Short mmCIF file of C-alpha atoms and ligand atoms in Angstrom, two decimals:
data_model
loop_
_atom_site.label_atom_id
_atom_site.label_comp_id
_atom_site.label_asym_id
_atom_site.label_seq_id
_atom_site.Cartn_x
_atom_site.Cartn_y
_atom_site.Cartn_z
CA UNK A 1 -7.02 6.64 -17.54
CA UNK A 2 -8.33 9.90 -18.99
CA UNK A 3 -9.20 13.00 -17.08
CA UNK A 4 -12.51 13.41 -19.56
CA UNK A 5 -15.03 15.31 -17.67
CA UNK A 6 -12.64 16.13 -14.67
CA UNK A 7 -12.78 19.82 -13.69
CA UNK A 8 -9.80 21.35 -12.90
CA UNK A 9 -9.22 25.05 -11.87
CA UNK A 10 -5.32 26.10 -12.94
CA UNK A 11 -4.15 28.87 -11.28
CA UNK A 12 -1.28 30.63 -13.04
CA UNK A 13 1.09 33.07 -10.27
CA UNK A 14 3.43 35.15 -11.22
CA UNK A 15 6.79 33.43 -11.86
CA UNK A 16 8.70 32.76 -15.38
CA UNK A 17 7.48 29.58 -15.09
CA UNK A 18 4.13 30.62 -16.18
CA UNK A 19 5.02 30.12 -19.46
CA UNK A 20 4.92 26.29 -18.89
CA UNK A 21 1.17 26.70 -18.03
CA UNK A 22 0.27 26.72 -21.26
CA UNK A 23 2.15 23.41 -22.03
CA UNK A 24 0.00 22.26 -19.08
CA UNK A 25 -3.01 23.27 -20.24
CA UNK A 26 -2.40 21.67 -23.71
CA UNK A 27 -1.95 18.15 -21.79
CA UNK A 28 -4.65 18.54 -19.67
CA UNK A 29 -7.27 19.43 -22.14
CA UNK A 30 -6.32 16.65 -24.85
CA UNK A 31 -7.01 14.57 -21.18
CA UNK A 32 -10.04 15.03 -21.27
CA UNK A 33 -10.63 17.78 -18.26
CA UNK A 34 -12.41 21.00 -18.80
CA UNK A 35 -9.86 23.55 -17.34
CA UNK A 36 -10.71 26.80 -15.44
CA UNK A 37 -7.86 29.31 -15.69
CA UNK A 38 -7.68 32.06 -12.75
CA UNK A 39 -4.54 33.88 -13.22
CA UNK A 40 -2.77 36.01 -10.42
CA UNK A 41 -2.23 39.88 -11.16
CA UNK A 42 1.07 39.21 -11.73
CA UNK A 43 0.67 36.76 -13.78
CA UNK A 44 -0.18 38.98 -16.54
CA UNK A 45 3.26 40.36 -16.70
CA UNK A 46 4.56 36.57 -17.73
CA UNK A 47 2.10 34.81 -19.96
CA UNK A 48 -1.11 36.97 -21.83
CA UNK A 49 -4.48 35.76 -20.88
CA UNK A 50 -5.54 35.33 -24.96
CA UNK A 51 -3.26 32.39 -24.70
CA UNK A 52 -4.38 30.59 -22.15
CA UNK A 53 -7.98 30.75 -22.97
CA UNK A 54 -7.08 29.70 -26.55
CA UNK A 55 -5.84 26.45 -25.00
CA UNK A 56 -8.30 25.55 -22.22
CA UNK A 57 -11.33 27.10 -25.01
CA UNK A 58 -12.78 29.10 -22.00
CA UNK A 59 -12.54 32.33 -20.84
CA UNK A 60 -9.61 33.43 -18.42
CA UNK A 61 -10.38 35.31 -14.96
CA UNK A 62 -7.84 37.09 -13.31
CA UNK A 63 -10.49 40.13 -11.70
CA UNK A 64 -13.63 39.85 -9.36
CA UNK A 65 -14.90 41.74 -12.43
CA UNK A 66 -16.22 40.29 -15.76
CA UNK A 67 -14.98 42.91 -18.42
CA UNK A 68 -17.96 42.73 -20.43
CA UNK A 69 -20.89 42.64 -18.31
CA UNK A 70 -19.68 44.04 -15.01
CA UNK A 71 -20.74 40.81 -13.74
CA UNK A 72 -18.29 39.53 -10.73
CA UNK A 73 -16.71 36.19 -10.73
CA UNK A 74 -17.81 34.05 -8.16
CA UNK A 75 -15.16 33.20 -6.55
CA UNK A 76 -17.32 30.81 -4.43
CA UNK A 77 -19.01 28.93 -6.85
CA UNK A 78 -15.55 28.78 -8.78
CA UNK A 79 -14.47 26.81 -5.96
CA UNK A 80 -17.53 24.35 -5.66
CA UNK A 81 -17.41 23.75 -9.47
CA UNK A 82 -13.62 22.09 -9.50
CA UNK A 83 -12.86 18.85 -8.47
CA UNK A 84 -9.15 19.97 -7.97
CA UNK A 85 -7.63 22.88 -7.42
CA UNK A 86 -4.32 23.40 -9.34
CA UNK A 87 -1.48 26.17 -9.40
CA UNK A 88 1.31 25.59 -11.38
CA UNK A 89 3.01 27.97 -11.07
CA UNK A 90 3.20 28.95 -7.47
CA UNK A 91 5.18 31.94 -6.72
CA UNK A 92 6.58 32.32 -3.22
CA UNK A 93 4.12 35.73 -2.92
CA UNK A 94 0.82 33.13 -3.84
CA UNK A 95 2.48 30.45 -1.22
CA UNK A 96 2.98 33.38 1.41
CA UNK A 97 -0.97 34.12 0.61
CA UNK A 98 -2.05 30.81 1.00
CA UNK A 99 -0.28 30.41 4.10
CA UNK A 100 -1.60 33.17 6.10
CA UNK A 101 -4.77 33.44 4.28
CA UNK A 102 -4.51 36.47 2.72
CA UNK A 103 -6.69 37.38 -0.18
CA UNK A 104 -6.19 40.52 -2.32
CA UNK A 105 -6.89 38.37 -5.78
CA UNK A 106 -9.45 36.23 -7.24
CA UNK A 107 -7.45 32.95 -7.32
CA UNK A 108 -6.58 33.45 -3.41
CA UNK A 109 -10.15 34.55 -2.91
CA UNK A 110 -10.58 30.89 -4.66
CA UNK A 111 -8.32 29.37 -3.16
CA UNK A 112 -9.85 30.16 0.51
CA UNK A 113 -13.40 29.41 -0.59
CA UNK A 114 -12.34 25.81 -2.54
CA UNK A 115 -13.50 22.63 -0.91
CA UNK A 116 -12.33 19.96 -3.38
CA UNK A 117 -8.27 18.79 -3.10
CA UNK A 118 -5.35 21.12 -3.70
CA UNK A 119 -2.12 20.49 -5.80
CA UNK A 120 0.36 23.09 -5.48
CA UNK A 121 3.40 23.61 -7.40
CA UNK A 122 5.98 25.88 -6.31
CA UNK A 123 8.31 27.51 -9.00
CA UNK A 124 11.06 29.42 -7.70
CA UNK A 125 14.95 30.50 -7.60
CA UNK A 126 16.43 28.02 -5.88
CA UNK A 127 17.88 30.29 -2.29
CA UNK A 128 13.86 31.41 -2.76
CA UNK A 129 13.00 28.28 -2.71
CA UNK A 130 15.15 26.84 0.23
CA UNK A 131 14.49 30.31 2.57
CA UNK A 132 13.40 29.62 6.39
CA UNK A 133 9.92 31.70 5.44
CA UNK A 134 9.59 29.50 1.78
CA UNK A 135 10.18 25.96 4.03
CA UNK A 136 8.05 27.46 7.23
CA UNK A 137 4.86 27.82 4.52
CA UNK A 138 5.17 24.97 2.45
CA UNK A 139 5.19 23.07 5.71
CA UNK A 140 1.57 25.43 6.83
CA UNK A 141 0.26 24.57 3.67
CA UNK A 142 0.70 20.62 3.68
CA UNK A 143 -0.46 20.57 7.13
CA UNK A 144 -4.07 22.07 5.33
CA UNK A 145 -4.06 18.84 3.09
CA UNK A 146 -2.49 20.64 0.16
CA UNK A 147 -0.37 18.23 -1.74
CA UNK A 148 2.72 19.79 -3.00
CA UNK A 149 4.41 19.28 -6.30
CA UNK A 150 7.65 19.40 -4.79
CA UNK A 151 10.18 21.33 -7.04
CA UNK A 152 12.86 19.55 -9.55
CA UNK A 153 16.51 20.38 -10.07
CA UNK A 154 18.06 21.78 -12.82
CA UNK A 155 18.72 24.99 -14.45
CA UNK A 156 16.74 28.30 -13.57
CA UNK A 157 16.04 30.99 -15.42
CA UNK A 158 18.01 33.01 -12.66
CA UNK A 159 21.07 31.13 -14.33
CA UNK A 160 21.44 29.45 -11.23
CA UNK A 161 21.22 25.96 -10.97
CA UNK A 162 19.46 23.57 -8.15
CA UNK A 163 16.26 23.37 -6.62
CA UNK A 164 13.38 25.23 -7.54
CA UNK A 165 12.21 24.55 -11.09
CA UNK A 166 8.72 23.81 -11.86
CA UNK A 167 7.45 20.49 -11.96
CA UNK A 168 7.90 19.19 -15.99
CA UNK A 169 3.86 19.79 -17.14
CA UNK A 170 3.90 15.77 -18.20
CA UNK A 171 4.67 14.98 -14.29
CA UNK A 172 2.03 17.15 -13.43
CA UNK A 173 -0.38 15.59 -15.18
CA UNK A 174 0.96 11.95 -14.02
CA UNK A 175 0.20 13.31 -10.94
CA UNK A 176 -3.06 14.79 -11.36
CA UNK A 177 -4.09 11.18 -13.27
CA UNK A 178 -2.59 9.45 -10.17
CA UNK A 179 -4.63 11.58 -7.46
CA UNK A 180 -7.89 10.81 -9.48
CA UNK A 181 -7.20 7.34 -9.72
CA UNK A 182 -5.37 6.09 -6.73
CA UNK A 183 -8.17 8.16 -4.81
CA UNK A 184 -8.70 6.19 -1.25
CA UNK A 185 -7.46 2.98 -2.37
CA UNK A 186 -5.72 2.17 1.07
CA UNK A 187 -9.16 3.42 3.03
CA UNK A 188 -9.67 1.92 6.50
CA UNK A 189 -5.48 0.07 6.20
CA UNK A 190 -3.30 0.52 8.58
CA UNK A 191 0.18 1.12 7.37
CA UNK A 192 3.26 0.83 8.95
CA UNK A 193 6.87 2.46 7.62
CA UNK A 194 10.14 2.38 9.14
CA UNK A 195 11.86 5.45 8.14
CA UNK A 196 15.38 7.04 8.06
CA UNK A 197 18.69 6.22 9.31
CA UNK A 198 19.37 4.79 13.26
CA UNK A 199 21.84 6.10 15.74
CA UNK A 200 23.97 3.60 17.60
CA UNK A 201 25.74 5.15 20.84
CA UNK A 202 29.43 4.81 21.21
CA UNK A 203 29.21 7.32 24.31
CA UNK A 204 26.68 10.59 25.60
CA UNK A 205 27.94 12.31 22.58
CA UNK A 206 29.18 10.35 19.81
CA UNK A 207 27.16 7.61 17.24
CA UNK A 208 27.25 5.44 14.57
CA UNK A 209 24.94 6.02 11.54
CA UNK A 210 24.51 6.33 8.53
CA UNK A 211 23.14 8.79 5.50
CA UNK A 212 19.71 7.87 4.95
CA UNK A 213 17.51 11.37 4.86
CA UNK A 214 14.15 9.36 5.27
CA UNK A 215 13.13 10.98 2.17
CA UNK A 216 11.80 7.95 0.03
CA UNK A 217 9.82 6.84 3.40
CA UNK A 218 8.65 10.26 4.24
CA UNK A 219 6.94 10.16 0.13
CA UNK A 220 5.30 7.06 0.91
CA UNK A 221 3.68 8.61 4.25
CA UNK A 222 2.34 11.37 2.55
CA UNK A 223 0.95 9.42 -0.61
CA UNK A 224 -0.63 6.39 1.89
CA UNK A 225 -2.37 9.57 4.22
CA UNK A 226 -3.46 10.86 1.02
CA UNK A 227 -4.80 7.59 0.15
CA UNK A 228 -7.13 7.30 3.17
CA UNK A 229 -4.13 5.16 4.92
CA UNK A 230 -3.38 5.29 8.82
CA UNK A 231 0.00 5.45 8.48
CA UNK A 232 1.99 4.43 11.88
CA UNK A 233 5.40 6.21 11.28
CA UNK A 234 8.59 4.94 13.66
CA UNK A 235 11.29 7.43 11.98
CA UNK A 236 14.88 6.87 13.42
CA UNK A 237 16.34 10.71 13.56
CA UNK A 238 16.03 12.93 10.36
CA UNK A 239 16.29 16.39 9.28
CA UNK A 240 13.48 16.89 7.03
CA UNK A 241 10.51 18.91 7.89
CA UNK A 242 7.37 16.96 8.10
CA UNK A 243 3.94 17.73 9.44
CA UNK A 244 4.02 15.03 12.07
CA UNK A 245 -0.10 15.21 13.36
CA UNK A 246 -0.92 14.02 10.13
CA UNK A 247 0.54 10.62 11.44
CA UNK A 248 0.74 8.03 14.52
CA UNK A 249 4.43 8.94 14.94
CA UNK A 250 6.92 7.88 16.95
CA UNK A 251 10.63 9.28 17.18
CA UNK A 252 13.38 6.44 18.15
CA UNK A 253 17.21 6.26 17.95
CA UNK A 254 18.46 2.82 17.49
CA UNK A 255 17.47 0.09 15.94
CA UNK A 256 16.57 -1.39 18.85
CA UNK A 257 14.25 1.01 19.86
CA UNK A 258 13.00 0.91 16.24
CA UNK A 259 12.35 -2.73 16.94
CA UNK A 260 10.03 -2.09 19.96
CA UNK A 261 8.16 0.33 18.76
CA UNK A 262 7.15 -1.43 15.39
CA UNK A 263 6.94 -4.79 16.74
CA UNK A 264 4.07 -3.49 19.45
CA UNK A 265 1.96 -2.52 16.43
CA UNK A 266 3.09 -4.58 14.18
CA UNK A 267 0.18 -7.28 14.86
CA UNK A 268 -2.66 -4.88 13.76
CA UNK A 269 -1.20 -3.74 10.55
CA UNK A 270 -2.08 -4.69 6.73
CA UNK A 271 0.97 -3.74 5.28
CA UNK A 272 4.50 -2.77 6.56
CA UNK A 273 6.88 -0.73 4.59
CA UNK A 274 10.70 -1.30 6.10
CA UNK A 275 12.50 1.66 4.05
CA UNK A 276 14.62 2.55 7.58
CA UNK A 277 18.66 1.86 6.95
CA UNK A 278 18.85 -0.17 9.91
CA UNK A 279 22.67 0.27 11.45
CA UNK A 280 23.76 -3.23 11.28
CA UNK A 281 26.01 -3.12 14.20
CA UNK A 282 26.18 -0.78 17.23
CA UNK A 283 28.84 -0.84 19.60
CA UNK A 284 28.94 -3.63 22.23
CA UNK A 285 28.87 -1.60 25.56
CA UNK A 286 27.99 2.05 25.00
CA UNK A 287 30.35 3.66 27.34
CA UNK A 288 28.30 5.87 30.10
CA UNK A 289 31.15 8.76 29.81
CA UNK A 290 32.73 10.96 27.07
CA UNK A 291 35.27 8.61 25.98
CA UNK A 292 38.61 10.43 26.28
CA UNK A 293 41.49 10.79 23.37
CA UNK A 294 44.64 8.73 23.93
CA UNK A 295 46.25 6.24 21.72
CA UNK A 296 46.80 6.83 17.81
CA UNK A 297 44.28 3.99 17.41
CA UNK A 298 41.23 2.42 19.08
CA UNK A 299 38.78 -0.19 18.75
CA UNK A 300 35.41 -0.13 19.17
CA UNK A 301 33.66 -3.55 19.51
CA UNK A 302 30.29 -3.77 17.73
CA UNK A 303 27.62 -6.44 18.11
CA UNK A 304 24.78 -7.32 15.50
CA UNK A 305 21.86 -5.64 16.25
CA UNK A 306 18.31 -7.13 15.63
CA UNK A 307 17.08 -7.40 12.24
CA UNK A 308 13.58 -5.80 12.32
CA UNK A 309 12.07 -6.68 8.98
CA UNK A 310 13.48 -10.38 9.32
CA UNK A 311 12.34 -10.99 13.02
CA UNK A 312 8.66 -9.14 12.07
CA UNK A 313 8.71 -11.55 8.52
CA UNK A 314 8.73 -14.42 10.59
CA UNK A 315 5.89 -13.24 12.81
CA UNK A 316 4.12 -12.04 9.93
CA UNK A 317 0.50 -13.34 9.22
CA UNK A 318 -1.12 -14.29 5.78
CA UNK A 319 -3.03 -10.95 5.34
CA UNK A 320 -0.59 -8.70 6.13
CA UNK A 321 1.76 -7.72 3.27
CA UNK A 322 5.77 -6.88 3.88
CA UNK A 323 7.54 -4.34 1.72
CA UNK A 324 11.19 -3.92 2.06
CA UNK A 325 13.93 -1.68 0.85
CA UNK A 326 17.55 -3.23 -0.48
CA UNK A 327 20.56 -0.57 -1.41
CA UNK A 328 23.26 -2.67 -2.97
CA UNK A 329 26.10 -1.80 -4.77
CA UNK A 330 26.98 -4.57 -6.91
CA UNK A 331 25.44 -7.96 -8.19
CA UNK A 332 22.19 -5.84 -6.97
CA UNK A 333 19.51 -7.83 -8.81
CA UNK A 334 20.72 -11.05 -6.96
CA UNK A 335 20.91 -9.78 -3.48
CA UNK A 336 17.66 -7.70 -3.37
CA UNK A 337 16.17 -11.22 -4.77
CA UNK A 338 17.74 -12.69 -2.19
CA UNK A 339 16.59 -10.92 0.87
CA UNK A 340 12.50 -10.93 -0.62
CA UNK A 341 13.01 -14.58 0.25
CA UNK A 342 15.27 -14.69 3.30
CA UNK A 343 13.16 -11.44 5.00
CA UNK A 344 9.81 -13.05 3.43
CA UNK A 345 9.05 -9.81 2.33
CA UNK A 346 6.16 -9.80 -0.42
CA UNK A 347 7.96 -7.08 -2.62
CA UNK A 348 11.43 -5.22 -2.30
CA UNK A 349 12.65 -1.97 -3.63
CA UNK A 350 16.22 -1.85 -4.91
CA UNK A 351 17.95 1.53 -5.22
CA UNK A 352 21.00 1.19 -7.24
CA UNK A 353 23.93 3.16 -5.82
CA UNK A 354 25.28 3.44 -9.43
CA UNK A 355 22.82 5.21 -10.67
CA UNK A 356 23.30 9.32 -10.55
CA UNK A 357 20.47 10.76 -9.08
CA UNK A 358 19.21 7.93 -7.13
CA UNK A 359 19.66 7.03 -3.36
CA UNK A 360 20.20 8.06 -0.31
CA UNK A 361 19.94 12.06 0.33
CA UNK A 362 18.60 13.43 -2.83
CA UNK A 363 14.82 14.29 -3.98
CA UNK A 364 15.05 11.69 -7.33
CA UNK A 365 15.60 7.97 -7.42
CA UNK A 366 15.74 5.14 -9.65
CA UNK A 367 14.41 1.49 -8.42
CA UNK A 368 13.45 -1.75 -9.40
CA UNK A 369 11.03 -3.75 -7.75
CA UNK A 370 10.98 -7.32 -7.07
CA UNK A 371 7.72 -9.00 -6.13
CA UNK A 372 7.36 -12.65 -4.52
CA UNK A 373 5.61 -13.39 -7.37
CA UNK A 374 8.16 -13.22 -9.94
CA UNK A 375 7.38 -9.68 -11.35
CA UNK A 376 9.69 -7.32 -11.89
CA UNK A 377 9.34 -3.50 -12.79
CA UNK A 378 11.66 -0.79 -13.37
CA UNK A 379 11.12 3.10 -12.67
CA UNK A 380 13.22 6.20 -14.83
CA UNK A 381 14.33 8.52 -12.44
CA UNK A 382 12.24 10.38 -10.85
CA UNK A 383 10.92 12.35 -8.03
CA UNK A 384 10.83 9.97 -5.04
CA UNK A 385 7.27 11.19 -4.57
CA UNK A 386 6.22 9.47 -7.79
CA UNK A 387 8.79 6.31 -7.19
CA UNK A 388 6.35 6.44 -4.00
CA UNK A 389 2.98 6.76 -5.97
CA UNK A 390 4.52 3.69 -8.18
CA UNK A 391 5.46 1.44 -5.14
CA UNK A 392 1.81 1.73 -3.61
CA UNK A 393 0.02 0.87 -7.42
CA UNK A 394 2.36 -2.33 -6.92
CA UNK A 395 1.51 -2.87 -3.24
CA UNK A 396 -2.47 -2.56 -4.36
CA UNK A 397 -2.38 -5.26 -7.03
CA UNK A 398 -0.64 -7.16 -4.40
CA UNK A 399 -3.10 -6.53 -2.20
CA UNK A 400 -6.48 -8.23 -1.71
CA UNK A 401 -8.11 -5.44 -1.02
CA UNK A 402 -8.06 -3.70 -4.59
CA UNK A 403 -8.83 -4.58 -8.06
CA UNK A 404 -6.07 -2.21 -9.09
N1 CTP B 1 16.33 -4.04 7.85
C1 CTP B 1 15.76 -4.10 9.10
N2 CTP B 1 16.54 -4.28 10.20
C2 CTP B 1 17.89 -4.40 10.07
C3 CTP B 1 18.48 -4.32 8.80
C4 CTP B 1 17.66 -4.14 7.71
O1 CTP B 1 14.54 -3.96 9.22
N3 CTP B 1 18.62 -4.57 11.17
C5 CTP B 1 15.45 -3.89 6.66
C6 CTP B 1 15.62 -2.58 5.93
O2 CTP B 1 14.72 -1.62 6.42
C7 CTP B 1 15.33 -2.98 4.48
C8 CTP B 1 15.79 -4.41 4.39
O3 CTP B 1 15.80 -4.89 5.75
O4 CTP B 1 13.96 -2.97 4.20
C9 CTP B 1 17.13 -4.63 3.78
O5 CTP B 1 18.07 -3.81 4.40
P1 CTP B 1 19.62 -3.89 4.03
O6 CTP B 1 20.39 -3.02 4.95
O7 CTP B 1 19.77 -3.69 2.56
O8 CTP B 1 19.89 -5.40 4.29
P2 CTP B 1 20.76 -6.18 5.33
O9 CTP B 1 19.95 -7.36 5.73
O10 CTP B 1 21.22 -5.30 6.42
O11 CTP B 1 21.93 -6.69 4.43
P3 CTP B 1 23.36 -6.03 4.05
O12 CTP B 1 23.49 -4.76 4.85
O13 CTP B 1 24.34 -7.08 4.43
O14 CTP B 1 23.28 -5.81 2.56
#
């Protein structure tokens, strides 16, 4: 798919990271999409207007003034025009803008009067980046719709190195040729995911767990919303921020509890996604007091605790399609291929443990997917909300719903 004909609007913001706008721009255009640069004030101090309107062969606006003809630029029919609204990069001043709605600049101005979607992609040193006031308005401006680019890892320009680089301008347009394909393909499902670890209780205070951040199922949530999904989320207890009233969610502990709660919608959903790391085993009796230190050892007895994707599998009826998630840590291919039959999933993701980068707590992953039907497709690493975007293009040619 090409973007020919797509209209984009790229806001640039002031961060070093404007220099990769022109990269962006370069990939866009040969798309196909006619690209609308508005550039923040301080934008100018990182990348010159001249080149940016070389690439996207249009003018650049970054005041409500036309130079030339003293004309204004409409900042309201700027927004009607696009069909998304892009800025890469965001600075944390633009975010804080967008946020609270202020608008001292033509691109917020734009930003306040655009109707069509908004892709936002935050470039930033990396304590910036993971600040209470950074997190508090990325969270304000999902929970408008605005899809975020999350931020990679790597080096900075600070020197520094974590969180808080720029999305690469290739994944950006992956992204962008995603959202304009995958548009409302899951319209009208409803979606069920199982997310994050469980908690078993030894006693009031103490538990048996295990890492999972939710992470990977949280991705999915947000792509299948996007989508035009109803996504039904039963998260076991995580520490990620999330804009819950953008889903039917429900908060449980163990996997018992899990159980319930997916298992009383279960028979109304199209497609269930189990990517919660179940606890296995819990403890046998959960003692109703703090139990006390005394011997140099103890034992706690555990019993097996119900397996929710196998006992919903077995209830599972011939429209409804079962996704399910396998960490191994050797002989991987064999066992994930073993529990798509045993769990009667219809596909399974494997995330390798061996693989740096992927699993459990981080923002990248690497997986393979195994479908009932023999196919088998591998992802590079990448940011777990593309592995997500590449999961549901499976799920729809799965699906019966979709020509995709
Ligand atoms: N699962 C589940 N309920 C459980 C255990 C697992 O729903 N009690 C689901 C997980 O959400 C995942 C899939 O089953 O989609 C496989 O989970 P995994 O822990 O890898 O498999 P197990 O069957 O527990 O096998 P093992 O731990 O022995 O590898």
């Amino acid at each position: 798919m090409s973007l020919q004909g797509k209209r984009i609007i790229l806001g640039v913001s002031g961060s070093i990271a404007a220099y990769k706008s022109a990269h962006l721009t370069r990939l866009l255009v040969k798309e196909g999409a006619e690209v609308q640069i508005i550039m923040s004030t301080s934008a100018l101090d990182f990348i010159t207007p001249l080149t940016l309107s070389t690439l996207s062969k249009r003018p650049v606006y970054h005041q409500f003034q036309k130079d030339e003809t003293g004309e204004w630029n409409n900042h309201v029919e700027l927004g009607l025009w696009a069909d998304l609204f892009l800025v890469a990069p965001m600075s944390a001043n633009t975010l804080g803008k967008f946020a609270n709605g202020i608008c001292d600049n033509l691109l917020t101005a734009t930003y306040l009067s655009a109707r069509c979607p908004v892709m936002l992609a935050p470039a930033m040193d990396l304590d910036m980046y993971q600040h209470p006031s950074v997190r508090k308005n990325l969270e304000t401006v999902q929970s408008f719709g605005n899809h975020l680019l999350d931020a990679e890892s790597g080096e900075l320009a600070s020197g520094l190195s974590g969180k808080g680089r720029m999305m690469e301008p290739e994944h950006i347009v992956e992204q962008v040729k995603r959202f304009f394909t995958s548009k409302l393909d899951f319209q009208g499902k409803k979606v069920l995911i199982t997310l994050g670890p469980t908690q078993e209780a030894i006693d009031p205070v103490r538990y048996i767990s295990n890492h999972s951040s939710g992470k990977m199922g949280m991705a999915l949530a947000e792509q299948l919303k996007e989508q035009g999904a109803e996504v039904y989320v039963v998260a076991g207890p995580i520490h990620i921020s999330v804009d819950k009233s953008k889903f039917h969610w429900l908060d449980v502990m163990s996997a018992q509890e899990m159980f319930d709660a997916s298992a009383e919608i279960h028979p109304k959903m199209d497609v269930v996604i189990f990517a919660a790391a179940v606890a296995d085993y819990g403890p046998a009796e959960v003692a109703p007091e703090k139990i006390k230190k005394s011997e140099d050892t103890m034992q706690i007895r555990l019993k097996k605790n119900i397996d929710i994707a196998l006992t919903l599998g077995n209830q599972k009826h011939p429209n409804q399609l079962h996704v399910g998630f396998a960490l191994e840590t050797e002989n991987e291919s064999a066992h994930a291929k073993a529990k798509l039959a045993k769990k009667n999933f219809d596909m399974i993701v494997l995330n390798s443990m061996k693989e740096k980068g992927a699993g459990f707590r981080g923002d990248t992953n690497k997986v393979h997917i195994f479908t009932k039907n023999g196919k088998q497709v591998e992802s590079s690493l990448m940011q777990k909300s593309e592995i997500a975007s590449m999961i549901l293009d499976e799920i729809k040619k799965m699906s019966s719903w979709t020509e995709a």
